XYZ file of C-alpha atoms in Angstrom:
757
model
C 66.062 -11.059 -33.635
C 64.115 -7.973 -32.607
C 61.592 -7.072 -35.310
C 58.625 -4.715 -35.625
C 55.120 -5.370 -36.919
C 52.728 -2.570 -37.893
C 49.051 -3.050 -37.099
C 45.934 -1.343 -35.744
C 44.940 -0.733 -32.135
C 41.641 -2.450 -32.999
C 43.595 -5.714 -32.831
C 44.928 -5.202 -29.297
C 42.435 -7.452 -27.505
C 42.691 -10.037 -30.268
C 46.476 -10.132 -29.934
C 46.626 -10.130 -26.130
C 43.819 -12.641 -25.541
C 45.354 -15.184 -27.931
C 48.922 -14.158 -27.039
C 49.813 -14.478 -30.697
C 49.701 -12.726 -34.045
C 49.015 -14.604 -37.266
C 48.559 -13.955 -40.984
C 45.080 -12.691 -41.799
C 43.884 -15.967 -43.366
C 44.306 -17.891 -40.096
C 41.678 -15.902 -38.223
C 38.870 -17.022 -40.507
C 39.472 -20.729 -39.876
C 40.478 -20.778 -36.211
C 38.069 -22.510 -33.855
C 38.855 -20.074 -31.039
C 39.211 -16.352 -30.455
C 38.434 -13.630 -32.977
C 37.477 -14.671 -36.506
C 38.794 -11.466 -38.076
C 41.851 -9.226 -38.008
C 42.082 -5.567 -39.054
C 44.672 -5.228 -41.830
C 46.466 -2.048 -42.830
C 45.983 -0.692 -46.337
C 49.757 -0.315 -46.568
C 50.231 -4.044 -45.853
C 47.551 -5.838 -47.922
C 48.937 -9.373 -47.620
C 46.642 -12.155 -46.368
C 48.896 -15.187 -45.944
C 52.089 -13.740 -44.485
C 53.136 -11.308 -41.795
C 55.460 -8.442 -42.739
C 58.146 -7.477 -40.226
C 60.750 -4.718 -40.173
C 64.145 -4.328 -38.534
C 63.270 -0.750 -37.514
C 60.152 1.019 -36.272
C 57.785 2.022 -39.090
C 55.738 5.199 -39.020
C 52.240 5.115 -40.488
C 48.859 6.745 -40.105
C 45.402 5.184 -40.255
C 42.559 6.962 -42.013
C 39.436 5.208 -40.767
C 36.406 7.439 -40.368
C 34.143 4.598 -39.210
C 36.293 3.106 -36.442
C 38.602 4.466 -33.775
C 41.671 2.806 -35.252
C 45.091 3.977 -34.075
C 48.649 3.021 -35.072
C 50.207 0.196 -33.069
C 53.669 -1.318 -33.492
C 54.548 -4.688 -31.973
C 58.172 -5.084 -30.950
C 58.811 -8.842 -30.976
C 61.869 -10.939 -30.221
C 61.434 -13.432 -33.073
C 63.025 -16.890 -32.895
C 63.974 -17.777 -36.470
C 64.117 -21.511 -35.760
C 60.413 -21.402 -34.864
C 59.308 -18.599 -37.190
C 61.389 -18.897 -40.393
C 61.846 -15.534 -42.093
C 62.107 -14.619 -45.759
C 64.214 -11.531 -46.441
C 62.298 -9.356 -48.897
C 64.309 -6.170 -49.223
C 66.692 -3.654 -47.716
C 65.071 -0.211 -47.866
C 67.468 2.564 -46.800
C 68.953 0.353 -44.103
C 65.610 -1.147 -43.056
C 65.418 -4.913 -43.552
C 61.986 -6.216 -44.524
C 60.960 -9.815 -43.770
C 57.922 -12.034 -44.208
C 56.811 -15.179 -42.390
C 53.872 -17.498 -43.015
C 53.831 -18.732 -39.416
C 52.023 -17.721 -36.235
C 54.223 -15.746 -33.853
C 53.623 -16.591 -30.199
C 53.752 -13.625 -27.851
C 54.437 -13.239 -24.152
C 55.363 -10.377 -21.810
C 58.954 -11.617 -22.083
C 59.326 -11.189 -25.857
C 56.845 -8.464 -26.811
C 56.239 -4.745 -26.297
C 53.317 -2.704 -27.634
C 54.552 0.628 -28.981
C 52.649 3.813 -29.792
C 53.448 7.217 -31.255
C 51.052 9.125 -28.972
C 50.308 8.731 -25.252
C 46.610 9.106 -26.064
C 46.778 6.079 -28.345
C 48.620 4.075 -25.706
C 46.125 4.733 -22.942
C 43.133 4.366 -25.247
C 44.371 0.972 -26.431
C 45.082 -0.277 -22.938
C 41.711 0.933 -21.715
C 39.885 -0.649 -24.651
C 41.006 -4.130 -23.639
C 41.292 -3.698 -19.865
C 37.791 -5.040 -19.207
C 38.135 -7.974 -21.607
C 37.535 -11.256 -19.784
C 39.796 -13.202 -22.132
C 42.701 -10.748 -21.958
C 44.394 -12.641 -19.156
C 47.932 -11.254 -19.126
C 47.377 -7.935 -20.882
C 48.373 -5.943 -17.822
C 51.734 -7.753 -17.781
C 52.653 -6.724 -21.336
C 54.694 -3.549 -21.649
C 52.900 -0.635 -23.338
C 55.431 2.014 -24.321
C 56.039 5.086 -26.462
C 58.281 4.993 -29.525
C 59.872 7.180 -32.170
C 59.654 5.980 -35.759
C 62.677 5.233 -37.950
C 61.162 5.275 -41.429
C 57.961 6.036 -43.302
C 55.949 2.934 -44.172
C 54.026 4.827 -46.853
C 57.272 5.546 -48.696
C 58.308 1.905 -48.454
C 54.966 0.668 -49.768
C 55.496 2.693 -52.951
C 58.653 0.762 -53.842
C 56.618 -2.206 -55.166
C 58.283 -4.861 -53.042
C 57.859 -8.399 -54.303
C 56.169 -10.468 -51.588
C 55.233 -14.110 -52.111
C 51.836 -13.971 -50.390
C 51.509 -17.719 -49.900
C 51.304 -19.881 -46.777
C 52.912 -23.305 -47.069
C 51.183 -26.262 -45.352
C 48.294 -24.020 -44.385
C 45.917 -26.804 -43.242
C 48.573 -28.407 -41.054
C 49.427 -25.080 -39.427
C 45.747 -24.392 -38.751
C 45.352 -27.821 -37.143
C 48.410 -27.257 -34.950
C 47.177 -23.798 -34.018
C 43.781 -25.113 -32.903
C 45.356 -28.066 -31.116
C 47.822 -25.799 -29.331
C 44.936 -23.789 -27.868
C 43.494 -27.044 -26.511
C 46.850 -28.193 -25.144
C 47.554 -24.834 -23.534
C 44.133 -25.021 -21.890
C 44.946 -28.549 -20.710
C 48.260 -27.402 -19.179
C 46.790 -24.323 -17.489
C 43.822 -26.374 -16.262
C 46.217 -28.863 -14.694
C 48.201 -25.971 -13.196
C 44.981 -24.557 -11.758
C 44.181 -28.007 -10.373
C 47.561 -28.139 -8.640
C 46.841 -24.773 -7.041
C 43.521 -26.024 -5.639
C 44.545 -29.519 -4.536
C 44.799 -30.288 -0.829
C 45.326 -33.293 1.410
C 42.474 -35.741 1.997
C 41.995 -34.469 5.557
C 41.917 -30.830 4.462
C 39.358 -31.668 1.786
C 37.105 -32.977 4.549
C 37.729 -29.833 6.597
C 36.672 -27.669 3.680
C 33.435 -29.576 3.263
C 32.682 -29.365 7.008
C 33.474 -25.659 7.130
C 31.071 -24.954 4.258
C 28.321 -26.934 5.976
C 28.912 -25.006 9.220
C 28.667 -21.800 7.232
C 25.315 -22.861 5.763
C 23.906 -23.800 9.187
C 25.029 -20.496 10.715
C 23.409 -18.612 7.833
C 20.155 -20.511 8.358
C 20.148 -19.771 12.092
C 20.822 -16.102 11.438
C 17.990 -15.900 8.917
C 15.672 -17.367 11.543
C 16.502 -14.557 13.951
C 18.918 -16.698 15.976
C 16.400 -19.443 16.624
C 16.725 -22.992 15.376
C 15.734 -26.522 16.243
C 17.917 -28.945 18.151
C 18.797 -30.941 15.050
C 20.933 -28.071 13.771
C 22.766 -27.751 17.076
C 23.328 -31.505 17.238
C 24.682 -31.442 13.692
C 27.001 -28.578 14.610
C 28.420 -30.598 17.505
C 29.008 -33.608 15.267
C 30.614 -31.442 12.596
C 32.868 -29.814 15.185
C 34.078 -33.215 16.433
C 34.611 -34.441 12.872
C 36.525 -31.275 12.046
C 38.929 -31.703 14.949
C 39.483 -35.369 14.080
C 40.731 -34.331 10.630
C 42.447 -31.087 11.594
C 46.140 -31.458 10.609
C 47.178 -29.089 13.392
C 45.311 -31.156 15.973
C 46.824 -34.375 14.606
C 50.291 -32.856 14.647
C 49.795 -31.558 18.174
C 48.560 -34.968 19.371
C 51.725 -36.620 18.086
C 53.884 -33.976 19.792
C 51.865 -34.319 23.020
C 52.241 -38.100 23.152
C 55.942 -37.856 22.305
C 56.536 -35.272 25.068
C 54.693 -37.323 27.687
C 56.684 -40.423 26.703
C 59.962 -38.522 27.057
C 58.876 -37.260 30.495
C 57.627 -40.678 31.561
C 54.098 -39.404 32.262
C 51.211 -41.808 31.540
C 49.087 -40.144 28.862
C 45.750 -41.564 29.943
C 46.203 -40.614 33.602
C 47.225 -37.027 32.774
C 44.279 -36.576 30.448
C 41.908 -37.727 33.183
C 43.497 -35.310 35.638
C 43.235 -32.340 33.284
C 39.628 -33.177 32.463
C 38.763 -33.533 36.147
C 39.889 -29.973 36.847
C 38.485 -28.510 33.590
C 41.885 -27.390 32.318
C 42.330 -29.886 29.503
C 41.617 -27.305 26.784
C 43.689 -24.554 28.419
C 46.774 -26.731 28.906
C 46.676 -28.219 25.418
C 46.092 -24.819 23.811
C 49.141 -23.447 25.617
C 51.073 -26.544 24.546
C 50.172 -25.881 20.897
C 51.329 -22.276 21.180
C 54.635 -23.354 22.721
C 55.157 -25.800 19.848
C 54.384 -23.138 17.243
C 51.204 -24.883 16.109
C 48.152 -22.782 15.233
C 45.512 -23.311 17.960
C 42.422 -24.992 16.590
C 38.944 -23.460 16.521
C 36.334 -25.254 18.597
C 32.580 -24.811 18.992
C 33.043 -24.980 22.771
C 35.148 -21.814 22.649
C 32.172 -19.816 21.354
C 29.052 -21.730 22.357
C 25.746 -21.765 20.518
C 25.145 -18.101 21.274
C 28.134 -17.037 19.154
C 27.643 -19.240 16.113
C 28.456 -16.422 13.680
C 31.804 -15.749 15.333
C 32.528 -19.482 15.346
C 31.624 -19.641 11.648
C 33.892 -16.715 10.714
C 36.882 -17.904 12.732
C 36.479 -21.454 11.460
C 36.523 -20.167 7.894
C 39.631 -18.083 8.569
C 41.328 -21.050 10.234
C 40.428 -23.379 7.364
C 41.575 -20.891 4.749
C 44.986 -20.686 6.425
C 45.367 -24.464 6.392
C 44.322 -24.691 2.743
C 46.573 -21.788 1.746
C 49.662 -23.336 3.329
C 49.025 -26.718 1.727
C 48.430 -25.197 -1.704
C 51.623 -23.178 -1.385
C 53.524 -26.416 -0.821
C 51.764 -28.050 -3.776
C 52.743 -25.211 -6.124
C 56.340 -25.074 -4.919
C 56.840 -28.688 -6.006
C 55.077 -28.317 -9.382
C 57.570 -28.981 -12.189
C 56.072 -28.310 -15.622
C 58.732 -30.010 -17.722
C 58.662 -33.243 -15.731
C 54.851 -33.300 -15.538
C 53.951 -33.209 -19.246
C 55.010 -35.147 -22.318
C 54.222 -32.956 -25.344
C 54.347 -34.257 -28.897
C 56.313 -31.636 -30.950
C 53.618 -31.767 -33.648
C 50.960 -30.915 -31.026
C 49.173 -34.175 -31.781
C 48.930 -35.061 -28.087
C 49.954 -33.889 -24.642
C 50.193 -36.601 -22.005
C 51.302 -36.813 -18.402
C 54.909 -37.903 -18.057
C 54.396 -39.828 -14.808
C 54.701 -43.616 -14.766
C 52.347 -44.225 -11.830
C 49.088 -46.076 -12.415
C 46.921 -42.951 -12.104
C 48.922 -41.133 -14.796
C 48.850 -44.130 -17.112
C 45.074 -44.582 -16.787
C 44.446 -40.844 -17.145
C 46.576 -40.756 -20.311
C 44.389 -43.435 -21.842
C 41.264 -41.476 -20.951
C 42.480 -38.155 -22.363
C 43.648 -39.889 -25.525
C 40.126 -41.248 -25.992
C 38.338 -38.076 -24.863
C 40.546 -35.238 -26.118
C 43.132 -36.228 -28.689
C 41.597 -39.054 -30.721
C 38.031 -39.273 -29.528
C 34.839 -37.376 -28.916
C 36.493 -34.015 -28.037
C 33.503 -32.513 -26.189
C 32.934 -28.780 -26.028
C 31.153 -26.771 -23.318
C 28.085 -26.645 -25.553
C 27.978 -30.387 -26.241
C 28.454 -31.110 -22.542
C 25.311 -29.118 -21.849
C 23.202 -30.535 -24.664
C 24.534 -34.068 -25.153
C 25.805 -35.041 -21.718
C 24.302 -38.536 -21.659
C 25.804 -39.595 -25.000
C 29.183 -38.208 -23.963
C 28.968 -40.190 -20.715
C 28.087 -43.299 -22.724
C 31.105 -42.895 -25.027
C 33.387 -42.337 -22.045
C 31.951 -45.460 -20.389
C 32.851 -47.455 -23.514
C 36.356 -46.025 -23.340
C 36.583 -46.945 -19.653
C 35.667 -50.536 -20.494
C 38.419 -50.686 -23.129
C 40.938 -49.134 -20.751
C 40.113 -51.565 -17.951
C 40.400 -54.530 -20.249
C 43.651 -53.263 -21.812
C 45.203 -53.052 -18.342
C 44.059 -56.596 -17.445
C 41.473 -55.394 -14.949
C 38.097 -57.033 -14.589
C 35.360 -54.796 -15.958
C 32.221 -56.892 -15.740
C 30.418 -56.223 -12.442
C 33.405 -54.258 -11.190
C 33.030 -51.148 -9.037
C 34.221 -49.123 -12.033
C 31.443 -50.479 -14.272
C 28.800 -49.941 -11.592
C 30.027 -46.389 -10.986
C 29.998 -45.435 -14.684
C 26.530 -46.919 -15.152
C 25.302 -45.022 -12.085
C 26.784 -41.871 -13.592
C 24.841 -42.397 -16.819
C 21.619 -43.079 -14.940
C 22.145 -39.978 -12.831
C 22.352 -37.919 -16.019
C 19.427 -39.648 -17.683
C 17.002 -40.119 -14.794
C 18.461 -38.014 -11.932
C 18.996 -41.111 -9.799
C 21.355 -40.661 -6.816
C 25.094 -40.936 -7.425
C 27.303 -41.603 -4.407
C 30.673 -40.227 -5.465
C 32.378 -41.217 -2.229
C 31.783 -44.913 -2.851
C 34.285 -44.750 -5.684
C 37.906 -44.776 -4.567
C 39.543 -44.390 -7.981
C 40.602 -40.744 -8.264
C 40.573 -40.826 -12.071
C 36.988 -42.083 -12.315
C 35.882 -39.517 -9.733
C 37.560 -36.790 -11.792
C 35.896 -38.074 -14.971
C 32.526 -37.915 -13.201
C 33.114 -34.323 -12.070
C 34.049 -33.373 -15.626
C 31.073 -35.088 -17.271
C 28.576 -33.645 -14.794
C 29.945 -30.091 -14.469
C 32.721 -29.710 -17.044
C 31.209 -26.801 -18.961
C 31.752 -24.390 -16.043
C 34.807 -24.037 -13.796
C 32.943 -22.814 -10.720
C 30.533 -25.737 -10.991
C 33.414 -28.230 -11.223
C 35.199 -26.737 -8.208
C 31.992 -26.599 -6.166
C 31.224 -30.212 -7.024
C 34.710 -31.267 -5.938
C 34.447 -29.345 -2.674
C 31.000 -30.744 -1.891
C 32.297 -34.264 -2.405
C 35.586 -33.797 -0.535
C 37.878 -34.131 -3.548
C 41.486 -33.586 -2.581
C 42.980 -33.821 -6.098
C 41.648 -31.295 -8.621
C 44.311 -31.800 -11.299
C 42.557 -34.316 -13.524
C 39.100 -32.738 -13.497
C 40.389 -29.220 -14.159
C 42.818 -30.287 -16.881
C 39.875 -31.861 -18.733
C 37.888 -28.668 -18.218
C 40.819 -26.563 -19.481
C 41.261 -28.636 -22.632
C 37.537 -28.511 -23.346
C 37.226 -24.752 -23.064
C 40.675 -23.976 -24.522
C 43.162 -21.464 -23.158
C 41.830 -18.422 -25.012
C 38.337 -18.723 -23.497
C 39.677 -18.990 -19.959
C 38.653 -15.812 -18.187
C 40.982 -13.264 -16.643
C 39.684 -13.711 -13.045
C 40.505 -17.431 -13.240
C 44.108 -16.899 -14.299
C 44.607 -13.879 -12.032
C 44.370 -16.246 -9.078
C 47.539 -17.867 -10.400
C 49.361 -14.712 -11.496
C 49.222 -13.257 -7.991
C 51.205 -16.163 -6.565
C 54.999 -15.767 -6.179
C 55.770 -18.890 -8.213
C 53.810 -17.781 -11.280
C 56.668 -16.139 -13.211
C 58.864 -19.245 -13.158
C 55.973 -21.607 -13.879
C 54.834 -19.401 -16.759
C 58.354 -19.427 -18.204
C 58.363 -23.219 -17.969
C 54.991 -23.429 -19.759
C 56.351 -21.215 -22.563
C 59.410 -23.461 -22.834
C 57.189 -26.561 -22.959
C 54.741 -25.245 -25.567
C 57.015 -23.145 -27.794
C 60.474 -24.553 -27.071
C 61.702 -21.054 -26.234
C 63.574 -19.896 -23.155
C 62.246 -16.651 -21.666
C 64.698 -14.204 -20.158
C 64.219 -11.498 -17.575
C 61.590 -10.857 -14.966
C 57.867 -10.894 -15.615
C 56.947 -7.218 -16.068
C 54.892 -5.658 -13.331
C 51.381 -4.450 -13.969
C 51.635 -1.394 -16.185
C 50.210 1.928 -15.046
C 48.556 4.390 -17.454
C 50.725 7.076 -19.015
C 49.709 10.504 -17.741
C 48.393 12.757 -20.504
C 48.067 16.503 -20.168
C 48.361 17.643 -23.774
C 45.488 17.967 -26.193
C 44.214 15.170 -28.396
C 45.420 16.831 -31.591
C 49.060 16.340 -30.624
C 51.331 15.284 -33.419
C 53.170 11.959 -33.370
C 56.920 11.880 -33.046
C 57.777 11.573 -36.723
C 59.360 13.544 -39.509
C 59.006 12.400 -43.090
C 62.601 12.470 -44.348
C 65.283 10.257 -42.842
C 67.754 13.129 -42.569
C 65.180 15.242 -40.772
C 64.394 12.295 -38.536
C 68.062 12.081 -37.553
C 68.027 15.772 -36.785
C 64.891 15.430 -34.697
C 66.265 12.527 -32.672
C 69.528 14.332 -31.980
C 67.644 17.518 -31.137
C 65.496 15.666 -28.623
C 68.450 13.715 -27.240
C 70.345 16.930 -26.539
C 67.489 18.053 -24.290
C 67.247 14.658 -22.600
C 70.983 14.565 -21.938
C 71.020 18.045 -20.455
C 68.178 17.204 -18.072
C 69.902 13.954 -17.130
C 73.117 15.708 -16.073
C 71.319 18.269 -13.898
C 71.855 17.533 -10.208
C 69.387 17.627 -7.313
C 66.269 17.759 -9.474
C 63.203 16.653 -7.433
C 60.962 14.027 -9.046
C 63.224 13.781 -12.091
C 61.656 10.479 -13.177
C 58.232 12.118 -13.425
C 59.728 15.105 -15.237
C 61.355 12.749 -17.757
C 57.989 11.142 -18.493
C 56.386 14.539 -19.053
C 59.320 15.561 -21.236
C 58.517 12.602 -23.510
C 54.873 13.664 -23.588
C 55.964 17.154 -24.614
C 58.095 15.664 -27.402
C 55.028 13.796 -28.630
C 52.925 16.953 -28.599
C 55.677 18.995 -30.211
C 55.769 16.649 -33.206
C 58.571 17.250 -35.726
C 59.230 20.875 -34.801
C 62.743 21.762 -33.645
C 62.166 25.211 -32.193
C 63.610 25.491 -28.687
C 61.526 28.576 -27.908
C 58.228 26.957 -28.777
C 59.181 23.651 -27.181
C 60.096 25.091 -23.787
C 56.963 27.227 -23.879
C 55.024 24.010 -24.422
C 56.912 22.241 -21.637
C 56.092 25.047 -19.232
C 52.382 24.353 -19.757
C 52.815 21.152 -17.739
C 52.004 21.949 -14.136
C 54.711 19.593 -12.865
C 57.282 21.854 -14.529
C 56.027 24.799 -12.467
C 56.132 25.559 -8.769
C 53.022 25.811 -6.609
C 53.106 29.567 -7.292
C 53.044 29.005 -11.038
C 56.689 29.959 -11.611
C 58.999 27.722 -13.708
C 61.009 25.214 -11.693
C 64.797 25.539 -11.476
C 65.446 22.675 -13.924
C 63.323 24.394 -16.571
C 65.213 27.653 -16.086
C 68.560 25.864 -16.428
C 67.472 24.218 -19.656
C 66.185 27.498 -21.101
C 69.383 29.293 -20.084
C 71.392 26.647 -21.916
C 69.329 26.234 -25.083
C 67.709 29.678 -25.368
C 70.018 32.212 -23.698
C 68.294 35.130 -25.421
C 64.851 34.170 -24.174
C 66.300 33.451 -20.750
C 67.804 36.922 -20.572
C 64.479 38.530 -21.417
C 62.649 36.757 -18.635
C 65.248 36.305 -15.926
C 68.071 38.720 -16.792
C 71.223 38.244 -18.838
C 73.507 35.307 -18.204
C 77.258 36.098 -18.129
C 77.846 34.306 -21.431
C 74.993 36.132 -23.091
C 76.186 39.526 -21.865
C 79.617 38.853 -23.339
C 78.227 37.589 -26.642
C 75.644 40.342 -27.169
C 77.406 43.364 -25.708
C 76.662 45.549 -28.764
C 73.250 44.169 -29.759
C 71.182 47.021 -31.349
C 67.796 47.586 -29.757
C 66.021 47.642 -33.081
C 67.110 44.082 -33.918
C 64.071 42.246 -32.604
C 61.100 40.371 -33.992
C 57.805 38.894 -32.804
C 58.039 35.481 -31.214
C 56.344 33.114 -28.767
C 56.623 33.891 -25.084
C 57.203 31.018 -22.645
C 54.223 31.795 -20.482
C 50.988 31.287 -22.385
C 52.305 31.345 -25.988
C 51.680 35.084 -26.319
C 53.480 37.369 -28.779
C 56.680 38.866 -27.442
C 60.120 39.915 -28.639
C 63.320 38.000 -29.222
C 66.693 38.855 -30.700
C 67.193 38.093 -34.361
C 69.716 35.294 -34.912
C 70.295 35.966 -38.608
C 72.764 38.779 -37.791
C 75.275 39.081 -34.962
C 76.994 42.197 -33.546
C 80.748 42.188 -33.309
C 82.534 42.133 -29.981
C 86.213 42.540 -29.170
C 88.218 39.863 -30.939
C 90.545 37.179 -29.547
C 92.354 34.334 -31.303
C 90.168 31.269 -31.815
C 93.300 29.092 -31.738
C 94.314 30.048 -28.204
C 90.995 30.970 -26.564
C 90.273 28.391 -23.821
C 86.570 29.305 -23.823
C 86.123 28.878 -27.573
C 84.467 25.449 -27.236
C 81.968 26.770 -24.676
C 81.265 29.772 -26.887
C 80.569 27.454 -29.830
C 78.365 25.229 -27.692
C 76.197 28.231 -26.772
C 75.495 29.059 -30.417
C 71.677 29.384 -30.748
C 71.819 28.002 -34.294
C 73.626 24.836 -33.228
C 70.413 22.801 -32.888
C 71.610 19.374 -34.051
C 74.921 17.494 -33.890
C 75.910 19.774 -31.004
C 78.195 17.228 -29.342
C 79.734 16.074 -32.624
C 80.531 19.593 -33.854
C 81.990 20.682 -30.512
C 84.172 17.538 -30.454
C 85.360 18.286 -34.002
C 86.260 21.827 -32.926
C 88.194 20.729 -29.832
C 90.345 18.374 -31.930
C 90.654 21.034 -34.641
C 91.834 23.674 -32.151
C 94.407 21.321 -30.615
C 95.885 20.623 -34.047
C 96.267 24.352 -34.756
C 97.758 24.973 -31.308
C 100.523 22.473 -32.022
C 101.390 24.108 -35.347
C 99.807 24.324 -38.766
C 96.872 22.083 -39.581
C 97.923 19.390 -42.078
C 101.281 19.371 -43.852
C 100.494 22.180 -46.279
C 101.226 25.195 -44.124
C 100.246 27.649 -46.862
C 96.749 26.240 -47.490
C 95.264 28.001 -44.470
C 96.640 30.971 -42.572
C 96.467 31.203 -38.788
C 94.251 34.276 -38.677
C 90.707 33.972 -37.278
C 88.853 34.312 -40.577
C 90.804 31.521 -42.265
C 90.696 29.226 -39.227
C 86.917 29.658 -38.870
C 86.440 29.054 -42.594
C 88.658 25.961 -42.439
C 86.769 24.619 -39.412
C 83.333 25.081 -40.984
C 84.392 23.304 -44.166
C 85.995 20.519 -42.130
C 82.682 19.853 -40.328
C 81.142 18.770 -43.656
C 84.227 17.431 -45.419
C 84.181 13.896 -46.802
C 87.809 13.592 -45.703
C 86.750 14.026 -42.088
C 85.731 10.621 -40.633
C 83.744 12.412 -37.920
C 81.993 14.875 -40.231
C 78.257 15.430 -39.964
C 76.094 14.494 -42.999
C 76.242 16.964 -45.872
C 72.678 18.223 -46.357
C 71.269 21.594 -47.279
C 69.933 22.041 -43.753
C 73.287 21.175 -42.214
C 75.070 23.458 -44.699
C 72.799 26.355 -43.710
C 73.396 25.617 -40.035
C 77.189 25.605 -40.528
C 76.962 28.939 -42.374
C 75.100 30.394 -39.383
C 77.703 28.946 -37.019
C 80.386 30.626 -39.117
C 78.651 33.999 -38.725
C 78.342 33.379 -35.012
C 82.038 32.517 -34.588
C 83.158 35.571 -36.533
C 81.337 37.811 -34.030
C 84.022 37.054 -31.487
C 86.816 35.666 -33.615
C 87.422 38.194 -36.385
C 90.494 39.945 -37.733
């Protein structure tokens, strides 16, 4: 169900960084994110959220803060967020919920009444480090459906109570931890590589450091550096997956050709063509040629360094792409519906051991935080060592004097006394990940650097622990942006939403939103009129202009013109004066040519909606000449001019000169004449449709069975038509209001100009 929530723009970063909106009381007890929420005076409830079936209009009077109206459009799942129906106010359903509503770019839009408010709100949170997906949420303009201030005066009965508050708070806090755990694991998948590539990465970084040292020494260095470079180069090529793949292809090809491998290698080496031949072989096989120190020599160490980095990055990138393509969220995690725990779903030994560790560390144990990791690292390591002992014994593994016990004790001593810790002596990937977390878990960059320095190939376990410790909300935007830029992100993100919230997300992930262009002044009025009838008139009035522009053909940059048309509507507020509106629209430079003249589309719209003003500026249109053939010169009044809002003259619409009469029943142009009526400002399409049907009925005979009720002369037919437009007996009649009655009276005068007896 699509519902709307009224709030303040001061809450934008709060809402987008947590990707949720909650009753006010939750913010004070959360252990993450903002501890406050700006409430509206019109919605003073603390323990429930109030939602509406239509868009509410409201204003915020806050002289101390730059608070602007914001409406959240949310697709609410009632099975997850139970709703209580409070009232039906003039067709607007009002609901309350005492639950937290989870938001995503798939189910939420942020709506504003003014473009200035939209851009200001987006800008205010654009530099927020915790606003990770804010640029993927849709920020849009809206037109209100009802006045919230009027609704608030009806004294609605709202049960401002949250059931099971403590349990919901616990689940909310735990969900932040679990979401951090899942995204940390996802980040770990994106950084994991093969064992060989992990070694390449470590070698490449060491080569980079040596090259930097040599450069800083002016290109001079001792032989030990050059010897180390040679050893690193050999080690790199031994672990290079492209070299290994090429070697297999080389041996296979020689076997197929019956050529002894050893003899050919000796021959190629003898004539110094071994490298050339094998490089050409790699190219023929579609394998990326490797980078070797011998290609560049010691005099071009910087070039060797740069190309080696580029080569390594390509290898890592391809492997990580494969890792992400096989990542299945739903089959990876086993989430307790109550958010008590989140385990790995795998049945392999690593998953089983890791589940026991995270149960002891995260879900039912010490639950370290970044701060406690910094200040109490040794005690945390001690508690984890105790857990490791229990885990080893519960899985029937020997703990006493085992490599696991020695490693964990060495880890504790390293923390306490800075004694050396040889990570590579430990083969168990879980224990190595635990060590990385305990030593560096308060900072992502430190964890990743530690893993790279020690040739870790699997980052999943260490980064999932880091993610759970910091929580999703505190994860910074640059960290997550590395994931969002990958092609697989949208589908993986949908799967994470389905896992955490049990909701299927539809549609594509919105692209990054661009700012809305603003040309009008800050004091523009919002698109709102206080009365519902007037609001209907305003919406129809605006829609008539939109529709006319839409049907115009061959209009350059129409999409941009449409956007500026909406901006003009916002600046125009609740006024329905065609003259003033098109004068305002002409202030936009995009609606003018390079010479400052109005564009053709603008002229067409003015000719249609304001034929009198069009005739003054551009000459009379044929319709206008026919309609105003006997217009007295003295019938004019002061009005706005289209070009600069200066005082000018326009024809008075309150009186109309007569022209030669024809029968309204038989005139084929009667509908077009009615459509051109300058007083027909709302319900234009509806009234013209009523007339067309009305005219057809009279053409076929007398209207209705009573032939004596109305005569077939123009005066009676026009009178009958005008009454029929407002008649309760007419299923297509427009609403009977004083404004509509006055408009119909003016239409009657207008019709009698041409159709009189």
